[in-house]
Short mmCIF file of N, CA and C and ligand atoms in Angstrom, two decimals:
data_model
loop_
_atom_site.label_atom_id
_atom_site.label_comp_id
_atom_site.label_asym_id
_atom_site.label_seq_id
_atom_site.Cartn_x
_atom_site.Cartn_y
_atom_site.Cartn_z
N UNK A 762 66.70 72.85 103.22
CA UNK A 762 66.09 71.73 103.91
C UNK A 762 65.56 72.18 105.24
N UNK A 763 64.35 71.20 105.83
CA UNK A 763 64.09 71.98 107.23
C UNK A 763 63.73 70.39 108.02
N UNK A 764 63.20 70.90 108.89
CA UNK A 764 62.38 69.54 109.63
C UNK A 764 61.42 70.06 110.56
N UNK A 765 60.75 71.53 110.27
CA UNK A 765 59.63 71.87 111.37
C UNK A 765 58.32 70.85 110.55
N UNK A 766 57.53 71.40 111.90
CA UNK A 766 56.52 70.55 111.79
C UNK A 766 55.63 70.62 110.83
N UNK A 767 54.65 69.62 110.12
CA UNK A 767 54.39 69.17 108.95
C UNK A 767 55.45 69.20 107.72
N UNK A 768 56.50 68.60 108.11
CA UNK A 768 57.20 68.47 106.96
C UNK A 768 57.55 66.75 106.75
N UNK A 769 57.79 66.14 106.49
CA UNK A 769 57.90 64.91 105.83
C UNK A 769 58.08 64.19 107.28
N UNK A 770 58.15 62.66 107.24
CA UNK A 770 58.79 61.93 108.66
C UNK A 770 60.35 61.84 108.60
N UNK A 771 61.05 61.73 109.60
CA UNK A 771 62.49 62.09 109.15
C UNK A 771 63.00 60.54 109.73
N UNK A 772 62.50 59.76 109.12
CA UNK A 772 62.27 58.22 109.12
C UNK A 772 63.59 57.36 107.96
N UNK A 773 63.59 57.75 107.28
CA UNK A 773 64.54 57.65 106.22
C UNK A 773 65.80 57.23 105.99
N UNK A 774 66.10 56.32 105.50
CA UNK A 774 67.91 56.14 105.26
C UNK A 774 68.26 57.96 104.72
N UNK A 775 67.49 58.20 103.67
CA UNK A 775 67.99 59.12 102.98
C UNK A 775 68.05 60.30 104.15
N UNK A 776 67.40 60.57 104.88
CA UNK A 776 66.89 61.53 105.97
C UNK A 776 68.33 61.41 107.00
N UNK A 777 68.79 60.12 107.28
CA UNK A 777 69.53 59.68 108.35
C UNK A 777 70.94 60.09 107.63
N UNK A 778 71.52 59.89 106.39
CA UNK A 778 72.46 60.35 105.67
C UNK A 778 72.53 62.05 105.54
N UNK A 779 71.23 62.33 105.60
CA UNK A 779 71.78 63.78 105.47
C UNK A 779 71.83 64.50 106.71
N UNK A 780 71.12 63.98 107.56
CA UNK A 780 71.49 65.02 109.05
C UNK A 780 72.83 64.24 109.85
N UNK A 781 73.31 63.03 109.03
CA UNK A 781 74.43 62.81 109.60
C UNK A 781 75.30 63.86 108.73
N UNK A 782 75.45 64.02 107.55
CA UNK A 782 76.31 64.84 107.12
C UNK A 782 76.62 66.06 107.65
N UNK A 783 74.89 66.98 108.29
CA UNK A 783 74.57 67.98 108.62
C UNK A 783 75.47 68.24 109.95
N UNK A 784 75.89 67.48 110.46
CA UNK A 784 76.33 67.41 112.00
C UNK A 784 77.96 67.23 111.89
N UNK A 785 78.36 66.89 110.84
CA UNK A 785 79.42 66.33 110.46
C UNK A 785 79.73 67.96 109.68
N UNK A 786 79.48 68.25 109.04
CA UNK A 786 79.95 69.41 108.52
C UNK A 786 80.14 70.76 109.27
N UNK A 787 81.50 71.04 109.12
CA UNK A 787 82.17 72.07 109.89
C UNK A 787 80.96 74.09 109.53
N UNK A 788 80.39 73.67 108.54
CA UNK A 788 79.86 74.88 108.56
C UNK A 788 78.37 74.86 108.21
N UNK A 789 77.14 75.61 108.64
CA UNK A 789 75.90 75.61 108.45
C UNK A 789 76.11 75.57 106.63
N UNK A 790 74.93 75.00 106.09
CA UNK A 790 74.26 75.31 104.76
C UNK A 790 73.91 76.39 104.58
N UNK A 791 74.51 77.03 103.34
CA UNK A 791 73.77 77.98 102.55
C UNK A 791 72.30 78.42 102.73
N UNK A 792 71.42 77.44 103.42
CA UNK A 792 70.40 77.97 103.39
C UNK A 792 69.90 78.17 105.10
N UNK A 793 70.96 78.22 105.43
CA UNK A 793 70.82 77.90 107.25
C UNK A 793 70.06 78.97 107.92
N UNK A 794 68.84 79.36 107.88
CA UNK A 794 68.45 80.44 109.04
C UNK A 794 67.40 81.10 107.88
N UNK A 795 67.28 80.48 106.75
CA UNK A 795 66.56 81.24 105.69
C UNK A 795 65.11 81.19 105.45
N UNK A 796 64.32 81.69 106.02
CA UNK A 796 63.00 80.80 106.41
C UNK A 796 62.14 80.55 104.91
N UNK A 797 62.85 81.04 103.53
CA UNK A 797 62.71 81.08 102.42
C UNK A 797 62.74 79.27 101.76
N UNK A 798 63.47 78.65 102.37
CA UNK A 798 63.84 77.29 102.40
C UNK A 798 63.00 76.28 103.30
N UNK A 799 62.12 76.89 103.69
CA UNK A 799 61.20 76.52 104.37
C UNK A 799 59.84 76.47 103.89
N UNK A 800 59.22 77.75 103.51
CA UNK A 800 57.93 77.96 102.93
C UNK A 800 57.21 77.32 101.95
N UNK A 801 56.34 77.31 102.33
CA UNK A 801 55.27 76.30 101.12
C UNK A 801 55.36 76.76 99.89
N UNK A 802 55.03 75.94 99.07
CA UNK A 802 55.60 76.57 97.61
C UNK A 802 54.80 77.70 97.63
N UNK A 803 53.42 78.02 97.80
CA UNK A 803 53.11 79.02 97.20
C UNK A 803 53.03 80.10 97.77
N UNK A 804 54.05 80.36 98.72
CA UNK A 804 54.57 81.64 99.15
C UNK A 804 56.02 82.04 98.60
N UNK A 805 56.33 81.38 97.32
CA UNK A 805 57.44 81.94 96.75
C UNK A 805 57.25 81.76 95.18
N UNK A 806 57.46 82.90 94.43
CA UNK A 806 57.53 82.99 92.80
C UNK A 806 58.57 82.38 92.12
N UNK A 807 58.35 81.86 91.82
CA UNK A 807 59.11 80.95 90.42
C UNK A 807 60.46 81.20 90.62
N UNK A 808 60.59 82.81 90.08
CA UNK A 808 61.67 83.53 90.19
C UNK A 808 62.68 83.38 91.21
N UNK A 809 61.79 83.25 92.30
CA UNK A 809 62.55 83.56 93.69
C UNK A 809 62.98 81.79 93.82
N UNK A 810 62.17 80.54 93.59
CA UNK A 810 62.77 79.69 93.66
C UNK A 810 64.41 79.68 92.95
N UNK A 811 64.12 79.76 91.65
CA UNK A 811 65.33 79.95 90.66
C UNK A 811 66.40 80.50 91.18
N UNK A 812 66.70 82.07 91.47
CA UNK A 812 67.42 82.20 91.98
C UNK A 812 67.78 82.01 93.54
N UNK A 813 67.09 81.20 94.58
CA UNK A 813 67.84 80.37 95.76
C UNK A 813 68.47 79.29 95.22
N UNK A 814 67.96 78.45 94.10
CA UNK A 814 68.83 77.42 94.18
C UNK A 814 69.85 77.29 93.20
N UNK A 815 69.51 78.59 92.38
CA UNK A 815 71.19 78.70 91.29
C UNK A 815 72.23 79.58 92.51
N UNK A 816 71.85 80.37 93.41
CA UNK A 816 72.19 80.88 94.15
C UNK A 816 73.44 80.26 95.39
N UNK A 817 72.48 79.28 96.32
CA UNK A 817 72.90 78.71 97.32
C UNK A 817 72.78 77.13 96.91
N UNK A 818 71.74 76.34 96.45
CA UNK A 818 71.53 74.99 96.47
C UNK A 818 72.94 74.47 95.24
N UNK A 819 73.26 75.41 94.32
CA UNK A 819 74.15 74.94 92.99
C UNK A 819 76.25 74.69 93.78
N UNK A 820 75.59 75.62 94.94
CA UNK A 820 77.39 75.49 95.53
C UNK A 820 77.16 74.76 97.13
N UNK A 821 76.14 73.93 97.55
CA UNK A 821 76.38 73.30 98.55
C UNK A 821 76.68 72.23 98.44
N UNK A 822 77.82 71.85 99.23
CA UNK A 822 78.08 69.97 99.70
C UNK A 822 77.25 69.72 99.78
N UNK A 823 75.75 69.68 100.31
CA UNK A 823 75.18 68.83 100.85
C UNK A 823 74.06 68.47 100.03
N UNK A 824 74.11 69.02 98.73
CA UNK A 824 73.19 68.94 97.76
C UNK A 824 72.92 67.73 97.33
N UNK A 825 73.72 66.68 97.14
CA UNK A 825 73.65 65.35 96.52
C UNK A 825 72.36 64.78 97.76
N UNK A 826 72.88 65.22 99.21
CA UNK A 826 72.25 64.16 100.29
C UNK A 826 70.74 64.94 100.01
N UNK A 827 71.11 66.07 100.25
CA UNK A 827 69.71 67.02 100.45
C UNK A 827 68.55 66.45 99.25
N UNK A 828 69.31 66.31 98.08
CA UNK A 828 68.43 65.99 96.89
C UNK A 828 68.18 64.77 96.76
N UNK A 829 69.00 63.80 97.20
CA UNK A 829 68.28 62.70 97.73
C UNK A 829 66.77 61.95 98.57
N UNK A 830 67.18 63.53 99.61
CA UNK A 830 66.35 63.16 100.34
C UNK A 830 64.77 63.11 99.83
N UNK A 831 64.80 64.58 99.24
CA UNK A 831 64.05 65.13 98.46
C UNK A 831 62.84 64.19 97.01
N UNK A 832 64.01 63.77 96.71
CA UNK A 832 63.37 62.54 95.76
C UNK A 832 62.75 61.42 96.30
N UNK A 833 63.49 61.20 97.65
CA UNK A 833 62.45 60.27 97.83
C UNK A 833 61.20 60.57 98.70
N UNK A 834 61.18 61.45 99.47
CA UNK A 834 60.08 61.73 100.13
C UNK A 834 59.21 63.00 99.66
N UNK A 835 59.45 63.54 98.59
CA UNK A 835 58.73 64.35 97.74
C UNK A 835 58.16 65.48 98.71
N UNK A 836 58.92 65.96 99.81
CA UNK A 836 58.27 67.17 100.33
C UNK A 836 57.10 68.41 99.93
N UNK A 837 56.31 68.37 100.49
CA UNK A 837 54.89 69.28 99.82
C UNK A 837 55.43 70.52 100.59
N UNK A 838 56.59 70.80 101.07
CA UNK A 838 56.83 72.34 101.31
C UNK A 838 58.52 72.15 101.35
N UNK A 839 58.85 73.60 101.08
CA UNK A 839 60.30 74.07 100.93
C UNK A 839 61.38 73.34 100.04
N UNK A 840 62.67 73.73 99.93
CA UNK A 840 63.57 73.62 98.72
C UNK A 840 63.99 72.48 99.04
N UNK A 841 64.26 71.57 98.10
CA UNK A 841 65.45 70.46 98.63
C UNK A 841 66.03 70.08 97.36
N UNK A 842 67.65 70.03 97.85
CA UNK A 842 68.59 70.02 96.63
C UNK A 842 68.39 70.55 95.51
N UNK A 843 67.79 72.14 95.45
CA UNK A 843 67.66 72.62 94.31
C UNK A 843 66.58 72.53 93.58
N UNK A 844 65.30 72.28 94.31
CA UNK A 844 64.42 71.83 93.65
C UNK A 844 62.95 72.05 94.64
N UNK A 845 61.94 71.90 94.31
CA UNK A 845 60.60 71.67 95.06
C UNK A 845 60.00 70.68 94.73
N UNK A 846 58.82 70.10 95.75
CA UNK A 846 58.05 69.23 95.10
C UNK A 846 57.12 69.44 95.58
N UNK A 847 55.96 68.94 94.12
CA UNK A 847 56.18 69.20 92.65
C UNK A 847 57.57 69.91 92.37
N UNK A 848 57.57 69.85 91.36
CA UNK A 848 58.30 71.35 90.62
C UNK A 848 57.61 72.29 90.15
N UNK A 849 57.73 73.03 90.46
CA UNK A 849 56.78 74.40 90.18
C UNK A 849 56.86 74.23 88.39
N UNK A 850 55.66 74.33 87.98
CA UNK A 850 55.91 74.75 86.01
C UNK A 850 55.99 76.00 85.61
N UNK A 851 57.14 75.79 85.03
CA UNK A 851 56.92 77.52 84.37
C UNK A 851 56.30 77.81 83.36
N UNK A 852 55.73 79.26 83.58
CA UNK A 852 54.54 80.05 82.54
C UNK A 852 54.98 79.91 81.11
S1 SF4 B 1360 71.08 71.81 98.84
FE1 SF4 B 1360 70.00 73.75 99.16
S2 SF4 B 1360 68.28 73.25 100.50
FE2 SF4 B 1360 69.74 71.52 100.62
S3 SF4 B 1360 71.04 71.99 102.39
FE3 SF4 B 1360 72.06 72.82 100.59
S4 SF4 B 1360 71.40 74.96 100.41
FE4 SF4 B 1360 70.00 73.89 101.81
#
């Protein structure tokens, strides 16, 4: 998950649940400092999505909020809860 600029409005119940969690949780996310979790989809291969989020997104707490968030505001860049949006199609 991120919140630099051009990324969604962080306006949201769903948005407000997860950076409360974020603040609340004793340890950074799995994806904390990863600028991989950030990037527009099409600076990352299929592949490389797949394994970040069987990787890090499949064992974080914060996946339920993160993927929440995700669904509802359909981010046009970086991972959320295991996922992108779109979803990338595979070949
Ligand atoms: S679910 Fe994935 S993208 Fe969301 S906070 Fe956790 S590691 Fe980061």
């Amino acid at each position: 998950m991120s919140n630099r600029p051009g990324r969604p409005p962080a306006t949201s119940p769903a948005y407000t649940a997860l950076t409360e969690a974020l603040a609340a949780s004793a340890t950074p996310p799995p994806c904390a400092d990863d600028p991989r979790f950030t990037a527009d989809h099409d600076e990352l291969a299929l592949q490389e999505v797949d394994y970040l989020t069987m990787s890090r997104c499949y064992r974080c707490p914060l996946r339920p909020l993160c993927r929440a968030y995700g669904d509802e505001t359909r981010p046009a860049a970086g991972i959320w809860g295991g996922r992108t949006y779109p979803a990338k199609e595979k070949p």
